[in-house]
Every structure is written in structure tokens, then in C-alpha cells.
Coordinates of C-alpha atoms in Angstrom, one line a residue:
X16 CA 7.1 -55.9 81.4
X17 CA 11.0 -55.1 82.0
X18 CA 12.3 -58.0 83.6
X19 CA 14.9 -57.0 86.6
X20 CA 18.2 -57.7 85.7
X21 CA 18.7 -58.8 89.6
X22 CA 16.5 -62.2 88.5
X23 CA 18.4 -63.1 85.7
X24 CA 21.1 -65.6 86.1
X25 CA 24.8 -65.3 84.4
X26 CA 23.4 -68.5 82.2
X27 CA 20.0 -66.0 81.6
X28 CA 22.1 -62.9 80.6
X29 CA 24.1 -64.8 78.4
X30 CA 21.1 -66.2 76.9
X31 CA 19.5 -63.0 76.5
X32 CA 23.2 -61.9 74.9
X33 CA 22.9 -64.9 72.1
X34 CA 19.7 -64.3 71.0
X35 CA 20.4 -60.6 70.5
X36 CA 18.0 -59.2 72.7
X37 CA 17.8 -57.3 75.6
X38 CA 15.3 -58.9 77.9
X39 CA 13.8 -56.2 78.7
X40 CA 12.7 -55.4 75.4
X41 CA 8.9 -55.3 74.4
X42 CA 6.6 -54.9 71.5
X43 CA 5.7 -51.1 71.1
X44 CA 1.8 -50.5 72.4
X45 CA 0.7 -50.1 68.4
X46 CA 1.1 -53.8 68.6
X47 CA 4.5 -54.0 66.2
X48 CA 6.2 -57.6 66.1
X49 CA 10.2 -57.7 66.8
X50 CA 11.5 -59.4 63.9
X51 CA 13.2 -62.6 65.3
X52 CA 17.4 -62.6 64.8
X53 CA 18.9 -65.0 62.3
X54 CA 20.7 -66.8 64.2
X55 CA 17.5 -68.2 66.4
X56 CA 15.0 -69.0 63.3
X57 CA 13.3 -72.3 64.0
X58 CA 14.5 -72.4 67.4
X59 CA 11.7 -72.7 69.7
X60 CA 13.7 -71.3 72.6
X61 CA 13.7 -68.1 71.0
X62 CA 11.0 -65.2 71.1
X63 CA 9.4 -64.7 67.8
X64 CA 8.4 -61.1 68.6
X65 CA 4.8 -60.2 70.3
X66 CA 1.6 -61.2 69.2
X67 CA -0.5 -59.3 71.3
X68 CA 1.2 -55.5 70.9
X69 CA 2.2 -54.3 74.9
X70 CA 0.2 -56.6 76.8
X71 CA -2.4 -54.2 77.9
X72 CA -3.8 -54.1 73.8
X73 CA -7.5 -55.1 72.8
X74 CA -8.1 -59.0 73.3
X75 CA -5.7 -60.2 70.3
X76 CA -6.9 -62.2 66.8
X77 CA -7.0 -65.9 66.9
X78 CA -5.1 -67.6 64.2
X79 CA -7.6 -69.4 61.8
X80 CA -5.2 -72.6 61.4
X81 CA -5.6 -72.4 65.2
X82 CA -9.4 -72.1 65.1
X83 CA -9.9 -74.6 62.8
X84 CA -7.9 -76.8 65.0
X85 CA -10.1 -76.6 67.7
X86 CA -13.0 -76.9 65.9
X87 CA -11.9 -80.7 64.6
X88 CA -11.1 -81.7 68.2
X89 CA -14.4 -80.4 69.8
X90 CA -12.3 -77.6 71.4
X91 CA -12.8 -74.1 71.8
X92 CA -10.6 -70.9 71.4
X93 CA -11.2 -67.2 72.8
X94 CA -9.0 -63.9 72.9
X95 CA -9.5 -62.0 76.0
X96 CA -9.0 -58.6 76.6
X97 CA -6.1 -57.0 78.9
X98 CA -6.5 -58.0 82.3
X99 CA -4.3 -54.4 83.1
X100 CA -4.9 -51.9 80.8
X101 CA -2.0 -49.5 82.3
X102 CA 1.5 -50.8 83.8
X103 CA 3.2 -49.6 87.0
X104 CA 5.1 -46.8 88.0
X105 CA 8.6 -48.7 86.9
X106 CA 7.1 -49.5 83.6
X107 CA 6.0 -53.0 84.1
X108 CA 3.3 -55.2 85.4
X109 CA 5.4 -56.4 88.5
X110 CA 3.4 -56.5 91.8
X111 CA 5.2 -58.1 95.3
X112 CA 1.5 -59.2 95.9
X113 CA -1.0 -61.6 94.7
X114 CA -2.9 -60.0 92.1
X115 CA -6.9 -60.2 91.1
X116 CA -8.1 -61.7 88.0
X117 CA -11.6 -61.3 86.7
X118 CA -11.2 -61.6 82.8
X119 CA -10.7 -66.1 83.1
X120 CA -9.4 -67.9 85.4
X121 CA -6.8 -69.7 85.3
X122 CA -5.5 -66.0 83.9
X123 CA -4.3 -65.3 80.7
X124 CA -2.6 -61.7 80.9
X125 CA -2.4 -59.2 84.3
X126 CA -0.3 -58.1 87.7
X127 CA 2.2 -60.7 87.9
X128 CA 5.4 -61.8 90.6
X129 CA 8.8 -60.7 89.0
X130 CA 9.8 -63.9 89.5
X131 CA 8.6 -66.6 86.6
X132 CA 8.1 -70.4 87.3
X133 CA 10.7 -72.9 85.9
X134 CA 9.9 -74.6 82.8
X135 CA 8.5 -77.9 82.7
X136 CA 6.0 -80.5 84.5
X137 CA 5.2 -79.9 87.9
X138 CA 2.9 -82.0 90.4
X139 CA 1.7 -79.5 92.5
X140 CA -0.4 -75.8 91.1
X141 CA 1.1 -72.5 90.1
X142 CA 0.1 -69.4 92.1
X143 CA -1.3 -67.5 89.5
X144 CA 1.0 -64.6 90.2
X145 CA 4.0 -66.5 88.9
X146 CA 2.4 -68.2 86.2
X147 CA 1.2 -64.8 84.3
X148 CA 5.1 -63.8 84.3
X149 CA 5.7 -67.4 82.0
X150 CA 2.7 -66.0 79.8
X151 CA 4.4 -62.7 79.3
X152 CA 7.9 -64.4 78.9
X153 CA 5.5 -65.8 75.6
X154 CA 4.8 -68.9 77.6
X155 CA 1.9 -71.4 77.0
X156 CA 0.8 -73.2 80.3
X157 CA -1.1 -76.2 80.5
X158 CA -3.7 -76.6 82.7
X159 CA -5.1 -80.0 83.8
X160 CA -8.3 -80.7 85.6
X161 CA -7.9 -83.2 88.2
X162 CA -10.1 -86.1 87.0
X163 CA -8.2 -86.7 83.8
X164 CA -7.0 -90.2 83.9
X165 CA -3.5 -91.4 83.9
X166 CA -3.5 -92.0 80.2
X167 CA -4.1 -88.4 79.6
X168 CA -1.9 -86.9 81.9
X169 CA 0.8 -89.1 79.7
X170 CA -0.3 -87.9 76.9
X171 CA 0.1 -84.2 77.6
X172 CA 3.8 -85.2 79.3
X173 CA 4.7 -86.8 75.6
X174 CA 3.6 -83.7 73.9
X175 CA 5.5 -81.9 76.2
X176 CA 8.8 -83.9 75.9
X177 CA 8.7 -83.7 72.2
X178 CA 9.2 -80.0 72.3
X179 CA 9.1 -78.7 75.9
X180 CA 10.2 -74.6 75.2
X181 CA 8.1 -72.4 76.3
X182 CA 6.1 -74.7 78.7
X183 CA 4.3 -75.4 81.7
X184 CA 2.4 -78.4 82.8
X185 CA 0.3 -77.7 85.8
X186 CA -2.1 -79.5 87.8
X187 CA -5.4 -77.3 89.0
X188 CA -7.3 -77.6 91.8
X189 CA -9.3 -74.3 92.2
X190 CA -13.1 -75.1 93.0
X191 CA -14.1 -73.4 89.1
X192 CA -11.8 -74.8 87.4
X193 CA -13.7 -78.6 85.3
X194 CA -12.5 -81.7 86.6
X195 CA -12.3 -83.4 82.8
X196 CA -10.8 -80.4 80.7
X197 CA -7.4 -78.9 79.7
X198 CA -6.7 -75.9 79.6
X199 CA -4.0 -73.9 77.4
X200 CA -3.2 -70.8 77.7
X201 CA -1.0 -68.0 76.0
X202 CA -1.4 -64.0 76.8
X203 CA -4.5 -63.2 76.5
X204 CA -5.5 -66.6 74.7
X205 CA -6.8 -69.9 75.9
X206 CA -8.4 -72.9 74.2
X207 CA -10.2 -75.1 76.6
X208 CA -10.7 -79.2 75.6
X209 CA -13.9 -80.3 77.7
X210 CA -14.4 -82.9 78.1
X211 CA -10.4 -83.5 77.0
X212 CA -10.0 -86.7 75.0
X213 CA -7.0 -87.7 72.4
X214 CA -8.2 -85.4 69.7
X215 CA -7.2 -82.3 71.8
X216 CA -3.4 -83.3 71.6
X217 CA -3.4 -82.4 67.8
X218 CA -5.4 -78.7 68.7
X219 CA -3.3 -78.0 71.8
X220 CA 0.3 -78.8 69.5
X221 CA -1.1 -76.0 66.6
X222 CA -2.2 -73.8 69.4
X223 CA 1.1 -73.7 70.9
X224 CA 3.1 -74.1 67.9
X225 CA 1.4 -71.1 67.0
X226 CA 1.7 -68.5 70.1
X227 CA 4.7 -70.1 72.3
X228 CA 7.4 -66.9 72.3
X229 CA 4.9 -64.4 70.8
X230 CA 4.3 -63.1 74.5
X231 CA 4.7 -58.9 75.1
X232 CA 7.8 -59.4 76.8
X233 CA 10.6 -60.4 74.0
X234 CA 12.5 -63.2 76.0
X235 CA 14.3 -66.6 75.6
X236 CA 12.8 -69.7 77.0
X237 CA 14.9 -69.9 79.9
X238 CA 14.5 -69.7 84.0
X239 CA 14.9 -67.0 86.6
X240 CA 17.4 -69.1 88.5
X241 CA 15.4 -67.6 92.2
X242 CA 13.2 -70.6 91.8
X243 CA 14.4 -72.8 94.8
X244 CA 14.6 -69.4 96.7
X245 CA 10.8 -67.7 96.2
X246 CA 8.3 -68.4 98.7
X247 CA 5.3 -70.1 97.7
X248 CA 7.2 -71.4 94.3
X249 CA 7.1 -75.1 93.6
X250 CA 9.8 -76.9 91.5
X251 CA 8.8 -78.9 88.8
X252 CA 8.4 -82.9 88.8
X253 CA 10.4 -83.1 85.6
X254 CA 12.4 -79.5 84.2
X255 CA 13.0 -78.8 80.5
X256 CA 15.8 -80.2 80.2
X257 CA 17.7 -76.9 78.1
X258 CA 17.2 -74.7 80.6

């Protein structure tokens, strides 16, 4: 949960500084939200405090704005429960390996790289490993199956680009993963629009308009700065452009 001060960039600590954190800083495991600073309120590149206690707590509530939501677009919304339920030795959930995920896949909480994936749209998949670090960060990922058509894939890249903190766009490819879908994901939450059509955009905007910076780990939207220099990490096609 503790993010390594050796992955954060001068631009990151500052960051950190500014928003009045230390990001390392988590909710406590009886679940108790940080109370967001001043100075960031109705920033969304600003954690809001955690909405799912430590990160190894019982499968979280699902918001009923967000429910209903999902219900109008012919979506559906499920709370999982903790894909670790105790962390490591150094008091996190940083593994130098690639973990194993049996609550969903693509993962929504677990084991993860201490290294995190830049934010914004990328081309090519995620290994999971680094993708679960952007979920704890408070992180909602996109997931997109591979038949959606060209219209689609615009449309999720416009939602995006109107309010890209917090966010990853990611193709999938694994062999369980639905062709026609998208998937969104948060710790320990998804919502999955299957077949995805035009009415999802509106569920997947309250779902992460709801959840983005409520991960375990209290930290700004912002990247690792190893990106170009981790194995096995892609870049993204087109980076937030604040980060």
C-alpha cells in the first residue's frame, strides 16, 4: 500500500507536497475516509480519501446513484471481495512478480508491481500486475473488448478527454475477456456494459465520477516517472495531458 519513495519523481513528491499528503498514507483497516484538503476540493486530480477501508476489507457498498445508472443503460455493477486479505512483510501489497487473480478478471484489487502505468489511452494491454497499482492509486481503468467498433472506441476516448484524472484506457485481449463489452473497474468494483452501446457512456461517467481517487492508497493522479524504464510496461497512445 506504501508507495516507495525511490518511484516517485521530484514533479510526484511535489505533488504529493501540494495536496498535503504523504503518499504513502492509507485509510485505517476499520474502513475510515481521509477527509480531502481544502485546497484540492473539486479537483479530480486529488484523492478524496478511501472507499474501500485498507484494501484487503469485505467487498465494498455500491453507490445507489451508481446502481441505478447501470440499471438505465442495461449495465451491471458488483463489489468484490479482497483479492489479498493480508499485505506483505514491508506493509504493502508490492510483489516483483506477476501475481494470481481468481476473484474477476481483468482484477479489481490484489498483489500488484510497485511501479503504476501512466495515465491515459494506450493501444496495447496492461499486465495486470501494473494495472492493480492504478486501482489502488484510486484509479478507474477501462477495459475494452476487441470487437467494439471504431465509433465506440471514440466514444470512450471523448469521455476520457473531457476529464482524463484518474484514468486508463486499455485494450484486452485475454481469451475470457467478451469481444463487445467494456469493462470499468475501481478497487474492488467493476461495472461491465455487454453488449456496450452509447447508453453505457452516461453509466460509466457516474461510475467513475463516483469512485476515481477513493482507492486505499491516498494519492494524486499523477505518474511514477519509471514508465519508459520498466520491463513489460507500455506507454500510452495519447497521456493525460496534467501529468
Amino acid at each position: 500500500m506504501i508507495v516507495r519513495w525511490r518511484w516517485l519523481t521530484p514533479i510526484a513528491i511535489g505533488a504529493c507536497a501540494l495536496a498535503a499528503v504523504g503518499c504513502g498514507t492509507n485509510a485505517g483497516s476499520s474502513g475510515t475516509t481521509n477527509t480531502t484538503p481544502t485546497s484540492a476540493q473539486g479537483d479530480p486530480h486529488f484523492p478524496r480519501g478511501s472507499s474501500v477501508g485498507s484494501g484487503i476489507d469485505p467487498a465494498p457498498a455500491i453507490a445507489a446513484t451508481v446502481r441505478q445508472a447501470a440499471a438505465a443503460a442495461g449495465c451491471t455493477v458488483r463489489a468484490f471481495p479482497p483479492e489479498a486479505t493480508q499485505f506483505q512483510p514491508d506493509r504493502t501489497l508490492h510483489v516483483e512478480t506477476e501475481p494470481t487473480y481468481h476473484q474477476s478478471l481483468p482484477p479489481a484489487s490484489g498483489l500488484h508491481y510497485p511501479v503504476w502505468a501512466d495515465w491515459g489511452v494506450y493501444d496495447k494491454p496492461i499486465p495486470f500486475r501494473f494495472q492493480v497499482h492504478n486501482l489502488e492509486h484510486g484509479g478507474i481503468v477501462i477495459h475494452l473488448g476487441k470487437a467494439l467498433s471504431a465509433q465506440a472506441r471514440q466514444q470512450i476516448q471523448d469521455l476520457w478527454s473531457a476529464s482524463p484524472a484518474y484514468m486508463l484506457v486499455v485494450p484486452e485481449d485475454f481469451a475470457k475477456f467478451p469481444a463487445d463489452a467494456v469493462v470499468v473497474t475501481s478497487w474492488q468494483r467493476w461495472l461491465v456494459c455487454k453488449p456496450f452501446d452509447a447508453k453505457g457512456l452516461a453509466a460509466i461517467r457516474v461510475f467513475r465520477d463516483t469512485y476515481r481517487g477513493t482507492g486505499p492508497e491516498y494519492a494524486p493522479a499523477i505518474n511514477s516517472g519509471e514508465g519508459d524504464a520498466t520491463p513489460g510496461l507500455p506507454t500510452p497512445r495519447i497521456k493525460d495531458p496534467d501529468t
